[in-house]
Amino acid sequence: QVQLVESGGGLVQAGGSLRLSCAVSGRTFSNYGMGWFRQAPGKEREFVAAINRSGGTTAYTDSVKGRFTISRDNAKNTVYLQMNSLKPEDTAVYYCAARQSGWGGTIESNYDYWGQGTQVTVSS
């Protein structure tokens, strides 16, 4: 079973930045498509960003385009979500997810493994 361990969440002021990290167990990380999802209070979980195996293809939900960047370091078995210009509406629990067969895109059911989630709170 693949395990995902997240870090980097916390409290930040509006306009600030955070970088989330998700370390993935195993030696086949480079084969996994990766994604980030989030769930805000009173809202359904939504897609945030995705990245393919090599890191050359990414996708973002419109509300974070230009502010968030997903990246990966296959040598470290880690995927990142750099979040800049944070807004209070970015407050949510953020989840990383892995798909063993590659690109997972925006669809939750494509992903095979999920992290525990990390809280991001943006104050105004």
PDB file of C-alpha atoms in Angstrom:
ATOM      1  CA  GLN A   1       0.000   0.000   0.000  1.00  0.00           C
ATOM      2  CA  VAL A   2       1.240   3.442  -0.925  1.00  0.00           C
ATOM      3  CA  GLN A   3       1.275   6.025   1.825  1.00  0.00           C
ATOM      4  CA  LEU A   4       1.234   9.777   1.392  1.00  0.00           C
ATOM      5  CA  VAL A   5       2.541  12.050   4.153  1.00  0.00           C
ATOM      6  CA  GLU A   6       1.699  15.730   3.926  1.00  0.00           C
ATOM      7  CA  SER A   7       3.341  18.710   5.558  1.00  0.00           C
ATOM      8  CA  GLY A   8       3.430  22.477   5.288  1.00  0.00           C
ATOM      9  CA  GLY A   9      -0.088  23.453   6.229  1.00  0.00           C
ATOM     10  CA  GLY A  10      -0.803  26.139   8.763  1.00  0.00           C
ATOM     11  CA  LEU A  11      -2.085  29.630   9.377  1.00  0.00           C
ATOM     12  CA  VAL A  12      -1.097  32.464   7.076  1.00  0.00           C
ATOM     13  CA  GLN A  13      -2.286  36.008   6.450  1.00  0.00           C
ATOM     14  CA  ALA A  14      -4.066  36.930   3.243  1.00  0.00           C
ATOM     15  CA  GLY A  15      -1.511  37.689   0.563  1.00  0.00           C
ATOM     16  CA  GLY A  16       1.020  35.334   2.057  1.00  0.00           C
ATOM     17  CA  SER A  17       2.436  32.071   0.818  1.00  0.00           C
ATOM     18  CA  LEU A  18       2.680  28.458   1.864  1.00  0.00           C
ATOM     19  CA  ARG A  19       4.265  25.427   0.292  1.00  0.00           C
ATOM     20  CA  LEU A  20       2.627  22.082   0.877  1.00  0.00           C
ATOM     21  CA  SER A  21       4.647  18.906   0.509  1.00  0.00           C
ATOM     22  CA  CYS A  22       3.492  15.348   0.058  1.00  0.00           C
ATOM     23  CA  ALA A  23       6.022  12.551   0.452  1.00  0.00           C
ATOM     24  CA  VAL A  24       5.050   9.272  -1.171  1.00  0.00           C
ATOM     25  CA  SER A  25       6.323   5.868  -0.098  1.00  0.00           C
ATOM     26  CA  GLY A  26       7.740   3.283  -2.458  1.00  0.00           C
ATOM     27  CA  ARG A  27      10.143   3.278  -5.362  1.00  0.00           C
ATOM     28  CA  THR A  28       7.658   3.783  -8.188  1.00  0.00           C
ATOM     29  CA  PHE A  29       6.732   7.394  -7.462  1.00  0.00           C
ATOM     30  CA  SER A  30       7.922   8.496 -10.880  1.00  0.00           C
ATOM     31  CA  ASN A  31       5.136   6.386 -12.420  1.00  0.00           C
ATOM     32  CA  TYR A  32       2.386   8.104 -10.433  1.00  0.00           C
ATOM     33  CA  GLY A  33       0.216  10.926 -11.566  1.00  0.00           C
ATOM     34  CA  MET A  34      -0.340  13.276  -8.649  1.00  0.00           C
ATOM     35  CA  GLY A  35      -3.034  15.698  -7.657  1.00  0.00           C
ATOM     36  CA  TRP A  36      -4.116  18.128  -4.982  1.00  0.00           C
ATOM     37  CA  PHE A  37      -7.699  18.543  -3.831  1.00  0.00           C
ATOM     38  CA  ARG A  38      -9.229  20.674  -1.105  1.00  0.00           C
ATOM     39  CA  GLN A  39     -12.373  20.835   0.973  1.00  0.00           C
ATOM     40  CA  ALA A  40     -13.507  24.082   2.554  1.00  0.00           C
ATOM     41  CA  PRO A  41     -15.978  24.288   5.434  1.00  0.00           C
ATOM     42  CA  GLY A  42     -19.485  23.659   4.157  1.00  0.00           C
ATOM     43  CA  LYS A  43     -18.228  22.847   0.663  1.00  0.00           C
ATOM     44  CA  GLU A  44     -17.650  19.701  -1.336  1.00  0.00           C
ATOM     45  CA  ARG A  45     -14.142  18.567  -2.075  1.00  0.00           C
ATOM     46  CA  GLU A  46     -12.795  20.159  -5.230  1.00  0.00           C
ATOM     47  CA  PHE A  47      -9.913  19.675  -7.587  1.00  0.00           C
ATOM     48  CA  VAL A  48      -6.994  22.070  -7.208  1.00  0.00           C
ATOM     49  CA  ALA A  49      -4.070  20.896  -9.334  1.00  0.00           C
ATOM     50  CA  ALA A  50      -2.619  17.865 -11.087  1.00  0.00           C
ATOM     51  CA  ILE A  51       0.744  16.879 -12.500  1.00  0.00           C
ATOM     52  CA  ASN A  52       1.830  14.049 -14.742  1.00  0.00           C
ATOM     53  CA  ARG A  53       4.593  11.526 -14.181  1.00  0.00           C
ATOM     54  CA  SER A  54       7.460  13.585 -15.503  1.00  0.00           C
ATOM     55  CA  GLY A  55       6.175  16.940 -14.291  1.00  0.00           C
ATOM     56  CA  GLY A  56       5.869  18.333 -17.787  1.00  0.00           C
ATOM     57  CA  THR A  57       2.082  18.602 -17.801  1.00  0.00           C
ATOM     58  CA  THR A  58      -0.019  20.354 -15.170  1.00  0.00           C
ATOM     59  CA  ALA A  59      -3.612  21.421 -14.683  1.00  0.00           C
ATOM     60  CA  TYR A  60      -5.294  23.841 -12.282  1.00  0.00           C
ATOM     61  CA  THR A  61      -8.743  24.877 -11.274  1.00  0.00           C
ATOM     62  CA  ASP A  62      -9.507  28.386 -12.495  1.00  0.00           C
ATOM     63  CA  SER A  63      -9.614  29.945  -9.043  1.00  0.00           C
ATOM     64  CA  VAL A  64      -5.937  29.181  -8.359  1.00  0.00           C
ATOM     65  CA  LYS A  65      -4.396  29.716 -11.794  1.00  0.00           C
ATOM     66  CA  GLY A  66      -1.525  32.148 -11.605  1.00  0.00           C
ATOM     67  CA  ARG A  67      -1.270  31.788  -7.834  1.00  0.00           C
ATOM     68  CA  PHE A  68      -0.605  28.101  -7.207  1.00  0.00           C
ATOM     69  CA  THR A  69       2.061  25.895  -8.748  1.00  0.00           C
ATOM     70  CA  ILE A  70       2.211  22.124  -8.557  1.00  0.00           C
ATOM     71  CA  SER A  71       5.599  20.499  -8.978  1.00  0.00           C
ATOM     72  CA  ARG A  72       7.370  17.280  -8.183  1.00  0.00           C
ATOM     73  CA  ASP A  73      10.819  16.021  -7.322  1.00  0.00           C
ATOM     74  CA  ASN A  74      10.961  12.398  -8.352  1.00  0.00           C
ATOM     75  CA  ALA A  75      14.350  11.934  -6.697  1.00  0.00           C
ATOM     76  CA  LYS A  76      12.684  12.773  -3.377  1.00  0.00           C
ATOM     77  CA  ASN A  77       9.357  11.019  -4.032  1.00  0.00           C
ATOM     78  CA  THR A  78       7.650  14.300  -3.245  1.00  0.00           C
ATOM     79  CA  VAL A  79       5.009  16.495  -4.815  1.00  0.00           C
ATOM     80  CA  TYR A  80       4.589  20.149  -3.869  1.00  0.00           C
ATOM     81  CA  LEU A  81       1.917  22.784  -4.016  1.00  0.00           C
ATOM     82  CA  GLN A  82       3.323  26.290  -3.878  1.00  0.00           C
ATOM     83  CA  MET A  83       0.531  28.664  -2.893  1.00  0.00           C
ATOM     84  CA  ASN A  84       1.072  32.390  -3.338  1.00  0.00           C
ATOM     85  CA  SER A  85      -1.212  35.392  -2.905  1.00  0.00           C
ATOM     86  CA  LEU A  86      -3.400  33.382  -0.596  1.00  0.00           C
ATOM     87  CA  LYS A  87      -6.981  34.459  -0.024  1.00  0.00           C
ATOM     88  CA  PRO A  88      -9.389  33.643   2.805  1.00  0.00           C
ATOM     89  CA  GLU A  89     -11.403  31.560   0.354  1.00  0.00           C
ATOM     90  CA  ASP A  90      -8.385  29.264   0.005  1.00  0.00           C
ATOM     91  CA  THR A  91      -8.990  28.108   3.568  1.00  0.00           C
ATOM     92  CA  ALA A  92      -9.569  24.368   3.403  1.00  0.00           C
ATOM     93  CA  VAL A  93      -8.202  20.972   4.192  1.00  0.00           C
ATOM     94  CA  TYR A  94      -5.811  20.112   1.372  1.00  0.00           C
ATOM     95  CA  TYR A  95      -5.348  16.518   0.240  1.00  0.00           C
ATOM     96  CA  CYS A  96      -2.718  15.025  -2.014  1.00  0.00           C
ATOM     97  CA  ALA A  97      -3.547  12.016  -4.128  1.00  0.00           C
ATOM     98  CA  ALA A  98      -1.684   9.535  -6.316  1.00  0.00           C
ATOM     99  CA  ARG A  99      -2.730   7.542  -9.344  1.00  0.00           C
ATOM    100  CA  GLN A 100      -0.554   4.508 -10.080  1.00  0.00           C
ATOM    101  CA  SER A 101      -1.324   4.441 -13.787  1.00  0.00           C
ATOM    102  CA  GLY A 102      -0.337   8.039 -14.447  1.00  0.00           C
ATOM    103  CA  TRP A 103      -2.353  11.152 -15.204  1.00  0.00           C
ATOM    104  CA  GLY A 104      -5.359  11.501 -12.924  1.00  0.00           C
ATOM    105  CA  GLY A 105      -6.582  14.945 -13.882  1.00  0.00           C
ATOM    106  CA  THR A 106      -9.568  16.491 -12.147  1.00  0.00           C
ATOM    107  CA  ILE A 107     -11.489  13.335 -11.296  1.00  0.00           C
ATOM    108  CA  GLU A 108     -11.303  12.133  -7.704  1.00  0.00           C
ATOM    109  CA  SER A 109     -12.155   8.552  -8.594  1.00  0.00           C
ATOM    110  CA  ASN A 110      -9.088   8.312 -10.830  1.00  0.00           C
ATOM    111  CA  TYR A 111      -6.781   8.427  -7.836  1.00  0.00           C
ATOM    112  CA  ASP A 112      -5.763   5.320  -5.925  1.00  0.00           C
ATOM    113  CA  TYR A 113      -4.139   6.737  -2.800  1.00  0.00           C
ATOM    114  CA  TRP A 114      -4.863   9.742  -0.627  1.00  0.00           C
ATOM    115  CA  GLY A 115      -3.109  11.619   2.117  1.00  0.00           C
ATOM    116  CA  GLN A 116      -4.656  12.439   5.466  1.00  0.00           C
ATOM    117  CA  GLY A 117      -5.120  16.089   4.608  1.00  0.00           C
ATOM    118  CA  THR A 118      -3.496  19.200   5.994  1.00  0.00           C
ATOM    119  CA  GLN A 119      -5.282  22.307   7.202  1.00  0.00           C
ATOM    120  CA  VAL A 120      -4.585  25.609   5.486  1.00  0.00           C
ATOM    121  CA  THR A 121      -6.139  28.655   7.116  1.00  0.00           C
ATOM    122  CA  VAL A 122      -5.867  32.095   5.536  1.00  0.00           C
ATOM    123  CA  SER A 123      -6.789  35.014   7.757  1.00  0.00           C
ATOM    124  CA  SER A 124      -7.936  38.424   6.576  1.00  0.00           C
TER     125      SER A 124
END
